[in-house]
mmCIF file of C-alpha atoms and ligand atoms in Angstrom:
data_model
loop_
_atom_site.group_PDB
_atom_site.id
_atom_site.type_symbol
_atom_site.label_atom_id
_atom_site.label_comp_id
_atom_site.label_asym_id
_atom_site.label_seq_id
_atom_site.Cartn_x
_atom_site.Cartn_y
_atom_site.Cartn_z
ATOM 1 C CA MET A 1 -34.752 -20.127 146.598
ATOM 2 C CA PRO A 2 -37.010 -19.801 143.625
ATOM 3 C CA VAL A 3 -37.895 -23.227 141.944
ATOM 4 C CA LYS A 4 -36.272 -22.792 139.016
ATOM 5 C CA ILE A 5 -36.069 -24.141 135.216
ATOM 6 C CA MET A 6 -33.012 -26.885 134.883
ATOM 7 C CA ASP A 7 -30.881 -27.197 131.904
ATOM 8 C CA THR A 8 -32.000 -31.002 130.827
ATOM 9 C CA LYS A 9 -28.816 -31.512 129.714
ATOM 10 C CA GLN A 10 -26.785 -31.571 132.581
ATOM 11 C CA PHE A 11 -29.356 -34.882 134.157
ATOM 12 C CA HIS A 12 -29.310 -37.866 132.365
ATOM 13 C CA ILE A 13 -32.926 -38.860 132.746
ATOM 14 C CA ARG A 14 -35.534 -39.534 130.564
ATOM 15 C CA PRO A 15 -37.669 -37.122 128.670
ATOM 16 C CA PRO A 16 -41.837 -38.415 129.643
ATOM 17 C CA ILE A 17 -41.972 -38.287 125.794
ATOM 18 C CA ASP A 18 -45.658 -40.654 125.995
ATOM 19 C CA LEU A 19 -46.339 -37.953 128.680
ATOM 20 C CA ILE A 20 -46.487 -35.290 126.565
ATOM 21 C CA SER A 21 -47.630 -36.883 123.477
ATOM 22 C CA ARG A 22 -50.696 -37.841 125.587
ATOM 23 C CA PHE A 23 -51.598 -34.156 126.371
ATOM 24 C CA GLU A 24 -51.208 -33.229 122.773
ATOM 25 C CA ALA A 25 -53.507 -35.603 122.130
ATOM 26 C CA THR A 26 -55.908 -35.072 124.726
ATOM 27 C CA PHE A 27 -55.733 -31.324 124.995
ATOM 28 C CA ARG A 28 -54.582 -30.954 120.924
ATOM 29 C CA SER A 29 -51.584 -28.271 122.281
ATOM 30 C CA TYR A 30 -48.481 -28.700 123.629
ATOM 31 C CA PRO A 31 -47.481 -28.366 127.246
ATOM 32 C CA ASP A 32 -45.466 -25.252 128.568
ATOM 33 C CA PHE A 33 -43.268 -27.353 130.689
ATOM 34 C CA VAL A 34 -43.221 -30.360 132.718
ATOM 35 C CA VAL A 35 -42.368 -31.211 136.771
ATOM 36 C CA ARG A 36 -40.804 -33.884 138.225
ATOM 37 C CA SER A 37 -41.533 -34.418 142.184
ATOM 38 C CA PRO A 38 -40.183 -37.698 143.667
ATOM 39 C CA GLY A 39 -41.525 -40.034 146.559
ATOM 40 C CA ARG A 40 -38.844 -40.414 149.239
ATOM 41 C CA VAL A 41 -37.646 -43.151 151.767
ATOM 42 C CA ASP A 42 -37.356 -42.514 155.180
ATOM 43 C CA LEU A 43 -34.596 -44.386 156.443
ATOM 44 C CA ILE A 44 -35.466 -43.804 160.230
ATOM 45 C CA GLY A 45 -37.409 -41.403 162.429
ATOM 46 C CA THR A 46 -41.167 -42.762 162.895
ATOM 47 C CA HIS A 47 -43.299 -40.525 163.966
ATOM 48 C CA THR A 48 -40.863 -37.954 165.291
ATOM 49 C CA ASP A 49 -41.755 -35.162 162.687
ATOM 50 C CA TYR A 50 -44.381 -34.110 164.074
ATOM 51 C CA ASN A 51 -43.007 -34.606 166.970
ATOM 52 C CA GLU A 52 -40.158 -31.748 166.589
ATOM 53 C CA GLY A 53 -38.016 -34.385 166.236
ATOM 54 C CA TRP A 54 -35.521 -35.434 163.508
ATOM 55 C CA VAL A 55 -35.863 -37.733 160.834
ATOM 56 C CA LEU A 56 -33.407 -39.083 157.904
ATOM 57 C CA PRO A 57 -34.994 -39.574 154.495
ATOM 58 C CA ALA A 58 -34.219 -39.510 150.666
ATOM 59 C CA ALA A 59 -35.843 -38.745 148.321
ATOM 60 C CA ILE A 60 -36.017 -41.999 145.927
ATOM 61 C CA ASN A 61 -36.075 -42.201 141.565
ATOM 62 C CA ARG A 62 -39.743 -42.759 141.523
ATOM 63 C CA TYR A 63 -41.575 -39.772 140.343
ATOM 64 C CA VAL A 64 -44.699 -37.992 139.573
ATOM 65 C CA TRP A 65 -44.628 -36.243 136.691
ATOM 66 C CA LEU A 66 -47.073 -33.008 135.121
ATOM 67 C CA ALA A 67 -47.305 -31.666 132.367
ATOM 68 C CA VAL A 68 -48.258 -27.949 132.490
ATOM 69 C CA LYS A 69 -49.926 -25.414 129.981
ATOM 70 C CA GLU A 70 -50.861 -22.061 131.956
ATOM 71 C CA LEU A 71 -54.678 -21.039 130.772
ATOM 72 C CA PRO A 72 -55.838 -17.661 130.713
ATOM 73 C CA THR A 73 -59.346 -18.587 132.810
ATOM 74 C CA PRO A 74 -59.377 -19.558 136.786
ATOM 75 C CA LEU A 75 -59.921 -22.976 136.369
ATOM 76 C CA ILE A 76 -57.936 -26.438 136.555
ATOM 77 C CA THR A 77 -58.399 -28.739 133.951
ATOM 78 C CA LEU A 78 -56.818 -32.171 135.484
ATOM 79 C CA TYR A 79 -55.971 -35.433 133.571
ATOM 80 C CA ALA A 80 -54.822 -38.058 135.517
ATOM 81 C CA GLU A 81 -52.547 -41.181 133.449
ATOM 82 C CA SER A 82 -53.299 -44.434 134.912
ATOM 83 C CA THR A 83 -50.430 -46.406 136.190
ATOM 84 C CA GLY A 84 -50.052 -50.052 137.163
ATOM 85 C CA ASP A 85 -51.947 -50.109 140.443
ATOM 86 C CA TRP A 86 -54.236 -47.459 139.676
ATOM 87 C CA GLN A 87 -56.871 -46.627 137.492
ATOM 88 C CA PRO A 88 -58.952 -43.259 138.630
ATOM 89 C CA ASP A 89 -62.889 -43.614 138.224
ATOM 90 C CA THR A 90 -62.612 -40.236 137.137
ATOM 91 C CA PRO A 91 -59.415 -39.218 134.926
ATOM 92 C CA GLN A 92 -60.215 -35.944 134.064
ATOM 93 C CA VAL A 93 -61.153 -33.794 136.221
ATOM 94 C CA VAL A 94 -62.139 -29.225 135.621
ATOM 95 C CA PHE A 95 -62.406 -27.184 139.235
ATOM 96 C CA ARG A 96 -62.828 -23.401 139.486
ATOM 97 C CA LEU A 97 -59.599 -21.731 141.824
ATOM 98 C CA THR A 98 -62.512 -19.311 142.860
ATOM 99 C CA GLU A 99 -64.462 -22.085 145.212
ATOM 100 C CA LEU A 100 -61.864 -23.957 146.309
ATOM 101 C CA GLU A 101 -63.637 -24.324 149.996
ATOM 102 C CA HIS A 102 -66.298 -26.548 147.839
ATOM 103 C CA LYS A 103 -64.340 -29.214 147.119
ATOM 104 C CA LYS A 104 -66.507 -29.314 143.913
ATOM 105 C CA THR A 105 -65.670 -30.255 140.284
ATOM 106 C CA LEU A 106 -67.051 -27.712 137.738
ATOM 107 C CA GLY A 107 -70.076 -29.992 137.298
ATOM 108 C CA GLY A 108 -71.122 -29.436 140.771
ATOM 109 C CA ASP A 109 -69.646 -33.659 141.975
ATOM 110 C CA PRO A 110 -67.393 -33.821 144.652
ATOM 111 C CA LEU A 111 -63.824 -33.919 144.053
ATOM 112 C CA PRO A 112 -62.490 -37.334 143.587
ATOM 113 C CA GLU A 113 -59.876 -37.583 146.333
ATOM 114 C CA TRP A 114 -56.588 -37.882 143.966
ATOM 115 C CA ALA A 115 -57.888 -33.881 142.518
ATOM 116 C CA THR A 116 -58.209 -32.544 146.386
ATOM 117 C CA TYR A 117 -54.104 -32.763 146.606
ATOM 118 C CA ALA A 118 -54.121 -29.863 143.237
ATOM 119 C CA ALA A 119 -57.340 -28.136 144.749
ATOM 120 C CA GLY A 120 -55.609 -27.897 148.871
ATOM 121 C CA VAL A 121 -51.914 -26.473 147.103
ATOM 122 C CA ALA A 122 -54.212 -24.258 145.125
ATOM 123 C CA TRP A 123 -56.257 -23.611 148.572
ATOM 124 C CA SER A 124 -53.337 -22.997 150.936
ATOM 125 C CA TRP A 125 -51.562 -20.810 148.255
ATOM 126 C CA GLN A 126 -54.696 -18.433 148.173
ATOM 127 C CA GLU A 127 -54.526 -18.564 152.120
ATOM 128 C CA SER A 128 -51.250 -16.932 152.286
ATOM 129 C CA GLY A 129 -52.233 -14.501 149.867
ATOM 130 C CA LEU A 130 -50.666 -15.884 146.446
ATOM 131 C CA ALA A 131 -52.364 -15.896 143.156
ATOM 132 C CA THR A 132 -52.688 -19.320 141.818
ATOM 133 C CA PRO A 133 -52.701 -19.563 138.045
ATOM 134 C CA GLY A 134 -55.502 -21.095 135.733
ATOM 135 C CA SER A 135 -53.759 -24.709 134.111
ATOM 136 C CA THR A 136 -54.423 -27.083 132.627
ATOM 137 C CA ILE A 137 -52.380 -30.051 133.697
ATOM 138 C CA MET A 138 -52.088 -34.052 132.961
ATOM 139 C CA ILE A 139 -50.468 -35.647 135.782
ATOM 140 C CA LYS A 140 -48.828 -39.299 135.580
ATOM 141 C CA SER A 141 -47.194 -41.637 138.422
ATOM 142 C CA ASP A 142 -44.783 -44.377 139.243
ATOM 143 C CA VAL A 143 -44.592 -43.953 142.953
ATOM 144 C CA PRO A 144 -46.856 -46.538 144.728
ATOM 145 C CA ILE A 145 -49.800 -44.835 145.846
ATOM 146 C CA GLY A 146 -50.632 -44.956 149.398
ATOM 147 C CA ALA A 147 -47.584 -47.336 150.162
ATOM 148 C CA GLY A 148 -45.539 -45.446 152.828
ATOM 149 C CA LEU A 149 -43.471 -43.835 149.889
ATOM 150 C CA SER A 150 -45.111 -40.317 150.050
ATOM 151 C CA SER A 151 -46.837 -40.405 146.785
ATOM 152 C CA SER A 152 -49.176 -37.518 148.688
ATOM 153 C CA ALA A 153 -46.869 -35.248 149.181
ATOM 154 C CA ALA A 154 -44.607 -35.554 145.676
ATOM 155 C CA VAL A 155 -48.251 -34.923 143.999
ATOM 156 C CA GLU A 156 -48.626 -31.923 146.082
ATOM 157 C CA VAL A 157 -44.587 -30.433 145.803
ATOM 158 C CA ALA A 158 -45.011 -31.077 142.054
ATOM 159 C CA TYR A 159 -48.830 -28.477 141.935
ATOM 160 C CA ALA A 160 -46.341 -26.402 144.156
ATOM 161 C CA ALA A 161 -43.651 -26.090 141.996
ATOM 162 C CA ALA A 162 -46.063 -25.926 138.777
ATOM 163 C CA TRP A 163 -47.939 -23.073 139.733
ATOM 164 C CA ALA A 164 -44.387 -21.378 141.576
ATOM 165 C CA HIS A 165 -43.215 -21.442 137.985
ATOM 166 C CA ILE A 166 -46.061 -19.689 135.498
ATOM 167 C CA THR A 167 -46.152 -17.102 138.357
ATOM 168 C CA GLY A 168 -42.457 -16.573 138.610
ATOM 169 C CA TRP A 169 -42.292 -16.224 142.259
ATOM 170 C CA GLU A 170 -39.538 -15.985 144.138
ATOM 171 C CA ILE A 171 -40.662 -18.406 146.953
ATOM 172 C CA ASP A 172 -38.182 -19.863 149.815
ATOM 173 C CA ARG A 173 -38.167 -24.021 148.794
ATOM 174 C CA MET A 174 -39.134 -24.788 152.937
ATOM 175 C CA GLU A 175 -42.058 -22.402 152.288
ATOM 176 C CA LEU A 176 -43.341 -24.034 149.742
ATOM 177 C CA ALA A 177 -42.888 -27.274 151.387
ATOM 178 C CA GLN A 178 -44.991 -26.150 154.471
ATOM 179 C CA LEU A 179 -48.008 -24.849 151.997
ATOM 180 C CA CYS A 180 -48.498 -28.491 150.915
ATOM 181 C CA GLN A 181 -47.916 -29.877 154.700
ATOM 182 C CA LYS A 182 -50.959 -26.954 155.151
ATOM 183 C CA ALA A 183 -52.474 -28.314 152.320
ATOM 184 C CA GLU A 184 -52.517 -31.747 153.325
ATOM 185 C CA ASN A 185 -53.662 -30.920 157.110
ATOM 186 C CA ASN A 186 -56.094 -28.418 156.355
ATOM 187 C CA TYR A 187 -57.404 -28.935 153.063
ATOM 188 C CA VAL A 188 -57.039 -32.573 152.462
ATOM 189 C CA GLY A 189 -57.496 -33.547 155.884
ATOM 190 C CA VAL A 190 -54.054 -35.655 157.011
ATOM 191 C CA PRO A 191 -52.546 -34.293 160.103
ATOM 192 C CA SER A 192 -49.127 -35.363 159.049
ATOM 193 C CA GLY A 193 -45.788 -33.561 159.546
ATOM 194 C CA LEU A 194 -43.344 -31.820 157.410
ATOM 195 C CA MET A 195 -41.263 -34.812 156.793
ATOM 196 C CA ASP A 196 -42.583 -35.887 153.146
ATOM 197 C CA GLN A 197 -43.020 -32.571 151.725
ATOM 198 C CA PHE A 198 -39.602 -31.489 152.995
ATOM 199 C CA ALA A 199 -37.635 -34.623 151.274
ATOM 200 C CA CYS A 200 -40.095 -34.175 147.900
ATOM 201 C CA THR A 201 -38.659 -30.426 148.034
ATOM 202 C CA PHE A 202 -34.900 -30.857 149.022
ATOM 203 C CA GLY A 203 -33.826 -34.088 148.463
ATOM 204 C CA LYS A 204 -30.301 -34.624 146.591
ATOM 205 C CA LYS A 205 -29.127 -36.694 144.935
ATOM 206 C CA GLY A 206 -26.519 -39.277 146.590
ATOM 207 C CA HIS A 207 -27.267 -38.126 149.894
ATOM 208 C CA VAL A 208 -29.867 -38.537 152.632
ATOM 209 C CA LEU A 209 -31.128 -35.763 154.753
ATOM 210 C CA LEU A 210 -30.574 -35.477 157.873
ATOM 211 C CA PHE A 211 -33.620 -32.673 158.953
ATOM 212 C CA ASP A 212 -34.485 -31.139 162.486
ATOM 213 C CA CYS A 213 -38.450 -30.636 162.461
ATOM 214 C CA ARG A 214 -38.255 -27.973 164.826
ATOM 215 C CA THR A 215 -35.793 -25.470 163.821
ATOM 216 C CA HIS A 216 -35.728 -26.732 160.201
ATOM 217 C CA ASP A 217 -32.226 -26.903 159.835
ATOM 218 C CA TRP A 218 -31.090 -29.625 157.681
ATOM 219 C CA GLN A 219 -27.562 -31.409 156.150
ATOM 220 C CA PRO A 220 -27.209 -33.915 152.964
ATOM 221 C CA LEU A 221 -25.397 -36.981 153.929
ATOM 222 C CA ALA A 222 -23.330 -38.769 151.640
ATOM 223 C CA PHE A 223 -24.914 -41.922 150.988
ATOM 224 C CA PRO A 224 -21.781 -44.409 149.809
ATOM 225 C CA ASP A 225 -22.671 -46.609 146.158
ATOM 226 C CA THR A 226 -21.633 -50.012 148.150
ATOM 227 C CA LEU A 227 -25.050 -49.522 149.953
ATOM 228 C CA ALA A 228 -28.516 -50.637 148.612
ATOM 229 C CA ILE A 229 -31.890 -49.497 149.460
ATOM 230 C CA ILE A 230 -34.160 -52.210 148.358
ATOM 231 C CA VAL A 231 -37.816 -51.322 149.419
ATOM 232 C CA ALA A 232 -40.483 -54.625 149.484
ATOM 233 C CA ASP A 233 -43.692 -53.324 148.380
ATOM 234 C CA THR A 234 -46.307 -55.626 150.949
ATOM 235 C CA GLY A 235 -49.201 -54.665 148.197
ATOM 236 C CA THR A 236 -51.245 -53.952 151.390
ATOM 237 C CA ARG A 237 -52.843 -50.828 151.555
ATOM 238 C CA ARG A 238 -54.036 -48.367 154.856
ATOM 239 C CA THR A 239 -55.439 -44.562 154.147
ATOM 240 C CA LEU A 240 -53.804 -42.115 156.107
ATOM 241 C CA ILE A 241 -57.473 -40.770 156.343
ATOM 242 C CA ASN A 242 -59.401 -41.752 159.232
ATOM 243 C CA SER A 243 -56.119 -44.256 159.723
ATOM 244 C CA HIS A 244 -54.621 -44.305 163.623
ATOM 245 C CA TYR A 245 -52.257 -41.689 162.397
ATOM 246 C CA GLU A 246 -54.379 -38.815 163.871
ATOM 247 C CA GLN A 247 -55.212 -41.367 166.925
ATOM 248 C CA ARG A 248 -50.863 -41.753 167.378
ATOM 249 C CA ARG A 249 -50.010 -37.619 166.969
ATOM 250 C CA ALA A 250 -52.906 -37.073 169.892
ATOM 251 C CA GLU A 251 -51.463 -39.879 172.321
ATOM 252 C CA CYS A 252 -48.245 -38.040 171.873
ATOM 253 C CA GLU A 253 -49.379 -34.290 172.461
ATOM 254 C CA GLN A 254 -50.919 -35.907 175.470
ATOM 255 C CA ALA A 255 -48.096 -37.080 176.958
ATOM 256 C CA ALA A 256 -46.154 -34.370 175.649
ATOM 257 C CA ARG A 257 -48.919 -31.955 177.901
ATOM 258 C CA ILE A 258 -48.837 -34.034 180.754
ATOM 259 C CA ILE A 259 -44.944 -33.637 181.209
ATOM 260 C CA GLN A 260 -45.741 -30.082 180.569
ATOM 261 C CA GLN A 261 -47.672 -29.410 183.631
ATOM 262 C CA TYR A 262 -44.695 -30.127 185.844
ATOM 263 C CA ALA A 263 -41.767 -28.766 182.898
ATOM 264 C CA PRO A 264 -43.121 -25.589 181.500
ATOM 265 C CA ASP A 265 -40.408 -26.235 178.876
ATOM 266 C CA VAL A 266 -41.018 -28.803 176.850
ATOM 267 C CA ARG A 267 -42.905 -27.882 173.935
ATOM 268 C CA ALA A 268 -42.867 -31.448 172.273
ATOM 269 C CA LEU A 269 -41.949 -34.449 173.283
ATOM 270 C CA ARG A 270 -38.850 -33.434 171.302
ATOM 271 C CA ASP A 271 -38.042 -31.729 174.752
ATOM 272 C CA VAL A 272 -38.242 -35.013 176.970
ATOM 273 C CA THR A 273 -36.125 -37.441 177.988
ATOM 274 C CA LEU A 274 -36.668 -41.266 179.353
ATOM 275 C CA GLU A 275 -35.722 -40.132 183.014
ATOM 276 C CA LEU A 276 -38.417 -37.755 182.653
ATOM 277 C CA LEU A 277 -40.873 -39.638 181.018
ATOM 278 C CA ALA A 278 -40.375 -42.582 183.795
ATOM 279 C CA GLU A 279 -41.006 -39.366 186.724
ATOM 280 C CA HIS A 280 -44.784 -39.635 184.739
ATOM 281 C CA ALA A 281 -45.406 -43.305 184.641
ATOM 282 C CA ASP A 282 -48.276 -43.112 187.286
ATOM 283 C CA GLU A 283 -50.088 -40.138 185.272
ATOM 284 C CA ILE A 284 -49.734 -40.788 181.966
ATOM 285 C CA PRO A 285 -51.959 -43.674 179.956
ATOM 286 C CA GLY A 286 -50.239 -46.580 178.815
ATOM 287 C CA PRO A 287 -51.142 -45.812 175.661
ATOM 288 C CA ALA A 288 -49.030 -42.652 175.490
ATOM 289 C CA TYR A 289 -46.624 -43.384 177.740
ATOM 290 C CA ASN A 290 -45.716 -46.374 174.769
ATOM 291 C CA ARG A 291 -45.664 -43.584 172.357
ATOM 292 C CA ALA A 292 -43.601 -41.630 174.072
ATOM 293 C CA GLN A 293 -41.129 -44.120 174.848
ATOM 294 C CA HIS A 294 -40.694 -44.853 171.438
ATOM 295 C CA ILE A 295 -40.137 -41.253 169.965
ATOM 296 C CA ILE A 296 -38.032 -40.409 172.696
ATOM 297 C CA ALA A 297 -35.495 -43.559 171.676
ATOM 298 C CA GLU A 298 -36.791 -43.084 168.045
ATOM 299 C CA ASN A 299 -34.842 -39.907 167.946
ATOM 300 C CA GLU A 300 -31.872 -40.695 169.726
ATOM 301 C CA ARG A 301 -32.089 -43.377 167.154
ATOM 302 C CA VAL A 302 -32.003 -40.944 164.011
ATOM 303 C CA LEU A 303 -28.736 -38.753 165.801
ATOM 304 C CA ALA A 304 -27.253 -41.755 165.796
ATOM 305 C CA ALA A 305 -27.868 -42.975 162.770
ATOM 306 C CA ALA A 306 -26.337 -39.530 160.987
ATOM 307 C CA ARG A 307 -22.996 -39.907 162.931
ATOM 308 C CA ALA A 308 -23.011 -43.899 161.994
ATOM 309 C CA LEU A 309 -23.558 -42.670 158.314
ATOM 310 C CA LYS A 310 -20.875 -40.229 158.687
ATOM 311 C CA ALA A 311 -18.881 -42.448 160.791
ATOM 312 C CA GLY A 312 -18.786 -44.765 157.238
ATOM 313 C CA GLU A 313 -20.410 -47.635 160.322
ATOM 314 C CA PRO A 314 -23.602 -49.093 157.879
ATOM 315 C CA ALA A 315 -23.974 -52.242 159.938
ATOM 316 C CA VAL A 316 -24.578 -50.002 162.754
ATOM 317 C CA LEU A 317 -27.199 -47.525 160.883
ATOM 318 C CA GLY A 318 -28.802 -51.254 159.551
ATOM 319 C CA THR A 319 -29.241 -52.136 163.392
ATOM 320 C CA LEU A 320 -31.179 -49.029 164.408
ATOM 321 C CA MET A 321 -33.503 -49.449 161.460
ATOM 322 C CA ASP A 322 -33.929 -52.790 162.899
ATOM 323 C CA GLU A 323 -34.395 -51.406 166.683
ATOM 324 C CA SER A 324 -36.669 -49.108 165.420
ATOM 325 C CA HIS A 325 -39.074 -51.393 163.450
ATOM 326 C CA ILE A 326 -39.261 -53.449 166.467
ATOM 327 C CA SER A 327 -39.863 -50.249 168.698
ATOM 328 C CA THR A 328 -42.309 -49.144 166.032
ATOM 329 C CA ARG A 329 -44.047 -52.725 166.478
ATOM 330 C CA ASP A 330 -44.126 -52.942 169.950
ATOM 331 C CA LEU A 331 -45.047 -49.905 171.671
ATOM 332 C CA PHE A 332 -46.048 -47.164 168.661
ATOM 333 C CA GLU A 333 -48.233 -50.402 167.486
ATOM 334 C CA ALA A 334 -47.703 -48.911 163.839
ATOM 335 C CA SER A 335 -46.834 -52.174 162.256
ATOM 336 C CA GLY A 336 -48.771 -54.429 159.855
ATOM 337 C CA LEU A 337 -49.010 -58.026 159.904
ATOM 338 C CA ALA A 338 -47.530 -58.075 156.076
ATOM 339 C CA LEU A 339 -44.866 -55.280 157.428
ATOM 340 C CA ASP A 340 -43.818 -58.398 160.395
ATOM 341 C CA ALA A 341 -43.869 -60.812 157.803
ATOM 342 C CA MET A 342 -41.485 -59.229 155.585
ATOM 343 C CA TRP A 343 -39.541 -58.436 158.084
ATOM 344 C CA GLU A 344 -39.121 -61.455 159.296
ATOM 345 C CA ALA A 345 -38.761 -62.938 156.160
ATOM 346 C CA SER A 346 -35.640 -60.755 155.405
ATOM 347 C CA GLN A 347 -33.535 -62.104 158.448
ATOM 348 C CA GLY A 348 -30.801 -64.348 158.252
ATOM 349 C CA HIS A 349 -29.384 -62.909 154.229
ATOM 350 C CA PRO A 350 -25.570 -62.123 154.507
ATOM 351 C CA ALA A 351 -26.131 -58.813 152.494
ATOM 352 C CA ARG A 352 -28.920 -57.510 154.733
ATOM 353 C CA LEU A 353 -27.943 -54.388 156.892
ATOM 354 C CA GLY A 354 -31.793 -53.828 158.768
ATOM 355 C CA GLY A 355 -34.776 -52.680 157.944
ATOM 356 C CA ARG A 356 -38.219 -51.033 158.977
ATOM 357 C CA GLY A 357 -41.679 -49.593 157.915
ATOM 358 C CA ALA A 358 -42.251 -46.907 155.566
ATOM 359 C CA GLY A 359 -44.137 -43.680 156.189
ATOM 360 C CA ALA A 360 -46.434 -43.998 158.689
ATOM 361 C CA GLY A 361 -46.423 -47.488 158.803
ATOM 362 C CA TRP A 362 -49.786 -50.358 159.430
ATOM 363 C CA ALA A 363 -49.266 -51.289 155.398
ATOM 364 C CA GLY A 364 -47.785 -50.930 152.426
ATOM 365 C CA CYS A 365 -43.573 -51.144 152.105
ATOM 366 C CA MET A 366 -40.814 -52.156 154.136
ATOM 367 C CA VAL A 367 -37.280 -49.938 153.572
ATOM 368 C CA PHE A 368 -34.610 -52.738 153.589
ATOM 369 C CA LEU A 369 -30.858 -51.568 153.781
ATOM 370 C CA ALA A 370 -28.484 -53.589 151.999
ATOM 371 C CA GLU A 371 -24.637 -54.466 150.826
ATOM 372 C CA ALA A 372 -24.876 -53.620 147.358
ATOM 373 C CA GLU A 373 -22.909 -56.325 146.401
ATOM 374 C CA GLY A 374 -25.525 -58.615 147.572
ATOM 375 C CA ALA A 375 -28.750 -56.592 146.969
ATOM 376 C CA ALA A 376 -30.042 -58.394 143.525
ATOM 377 C CA ASP A 377 -29.707 -61.880 145.281
ATOM 378 C CA PHE A 378 -31.248 -60.354 149.019
ATOM 379 C CA ALA A 379 -34.144 -59.302 146.477
ATOM 380 C CA ASP A 380 -34.561 -62.568 145.280
ATOM 381 C CA TYR A 381 -33.998 -64.477 149.081
ATOM 382 C CA LEU A 382 -36.721 -61.453 150.611
ATOM 383 C CA SER A 383 -39.891 -62.350 147.072
ATOM 384 C CA ARG A 384 -38.990 -66.207 147.963
ATOM 385 C CA ARG A 385 -39.365 -66.064 151.615
ATOM 386 C CA TYR A 386 -41.998 -63.744 152.078
ATOM 387 C CA ASN A 387 -44.152 -65.505 149.497
ATOM 388 C CA GLU A 388 -43.555 -69.051 151.062
ATOM 389 C CA ALA A 389 -44.762 -67.643 154.481
ATOM 390 C CA THR A 390 -47.791 -65.381 153.255
ATOM 391 C CA HIS A 391 -48.031 -66.938 149.666
ATOM 392 C CA GLN A 392 -48.423 -63.614 148.464
ATOM 393 C CA THR A 393 -45.868 -62.407 146.142
ATOM 394 C CA PRO A 394 -43.978 -58.836 147.084
ATOM 395 C CA THR A 395 -42.702 -55.896 144.027
ATOM 396 C CA ILE A 396 -39.124 -55.578 145.241
ATOM 397 C CA TYR A 397 -37.300 -52.186 144.019
ATOM 398 C CA ALA A 398 -33.712 -51.169 144.379
ATOM 399 C CA LEU A 399 -34.411 -47.351 144.566
ATOM 400 C CA SER A 400 -31.127 -44.871 144.498
ATOM 401 C CA THR A 401 -31.650 -41.240 145.789
ATOM 402 C CA ALA A 402 -32.614 -38.225 143.885
ATOM 403 C CA SER A 403 -33.108 -34.895 143.693
ATOM 404 C CA GLY A 404 -36.122 -32.844 144.659
ATOM 405 C CA VAL A 405 -38.550 -31.530 142.599
ATOM 406 C CA GLN A 406 -37.250 -29.544 139.585
ATOM 407 C CA VAL A 407 -39.163 -28.091 136.710
ATOM 408 C CA PHE A 408 -37.943 -28.884 132.529
ATOM 409 C CA PRO A 409 -38.576 -27.444 129.496
ATOM 410 C CA SER A 410 -41.149 -29.538 127.571
ATOM 411 C CA ARG A 411 -39.151 -29.313 124.669
ATOM 412 C CA GLY A 412 -35.845 -29.680 123.275
ATOM 413 C CA TRP A 413 -35.290 -33.311 125.446
HETATM 414 C C1 LIG B 1 -46.301 -39.890 156.827
HETATM 415 C C2 LIG B 1 -46.656 -38.476 157.791
HETATM 416 C C3 LIG B 1 -45.105 -37.858 158.441
HETATM 417 C C4 LIG B 1 -44.333 -38.932 158.578
HETATM 418 C C5 LIG B 1 -44.635 -40.134 158.938
HETATM 419 C C6 LIG B 1 -44.111 -40.880 160.192
HETATM 420 O O1 LIG B 1 -45.660 -40.552 156.016
HETATM 421 O O2 LIG B 1 -47.148 -38.217 156.100
HETATM 422 O O3 LIG B 1 -45.194 -36.511 158.455
HETATM 423 O O4 LIG B 1 -44.896 -38.271 160.370
HETATM 424 O O5 LIG B 1 -45.862 -40.479 158.187
HETATM 425 O O6 LIG B 1 -42.902 -40.811 160.346
#
């Protein structure tokens, strides 16, 4: 499915007037179009994606916006607008599309990290034999960075949609998501799965997405408006580069490889049951065994969560999210002090249904499911109790599900 310009009238979205006027003031020309790409929350499915399992994310109404103008030269000029919690040291970067492997600016300096996402997506397009158009791009984002809400994938998918739009490629959306994942894995250097790029691309307002990370089959599941997604940002941050993420992935693969010696049909932990795992308890090192236990049970939880949502049983979904948090904390060891403190602080409110760490974990945000009716009170309760316990003030967001990446005209809003 090609990435198409949408008729803005059918969407009740606020035009990024400030971004467009900043673009005009900075580049003395008008952008050709704008792109809006959402962040995501993952209701359940911690680290299951790269184990070829299932996940249940939703795109959210926090966005990366790009204002884009095509350039006749093979150069990308990027300008990043500061956001509340992010002021780039080098807000303007120019790099050549012909020398992406050097990861250098036109002036020969190393690309700042925020610009490697643009260069990485351009690189992965070129690797697939697709032409990358020169362009001037101003970027603005209100997706908290490095907090577990997929700020990286939102940016990658935004650039990809912009270049697909300029060139008019008839690119399939799953291929677009996969090329962005390739950029993140092989250029930026984070061995992530496909969940984030999938959610930012395929998001559907009013829905969460059940995604099979092996077959790439997916289905949108209606998310009733009697439920609320409350995200609590602890303000702590981790970086996936040099984090334990790579180590966790290696531990999961190690467990799968050992079992594969005896059960050749096993390709990934997706194919392993808890019984089969237990048969090899003596051979699998302790940490890898615990990681595998988490992944196998987490896959079951994702499928059970989808069934609960379909059956109109949000309390069951909430309980599964809590179980996911406990397993992530104790077996996968991907929680952190701040996340655990937030989870504890959330306990005991009548509107609370369940909660778990967002994204890769270790730091950043917790995702809670609550009854919409008591959600505002729950948010206050959470903030107050977390502050009492840690003396820190969290940022609490009530988020809605949103559409995946879209391209809009820059005029006529
Ligand atoms: C990060 C990665 C995803 C996924 C999650 C953990 O968000 O980008 O691919 O592995 O962590 O579920």
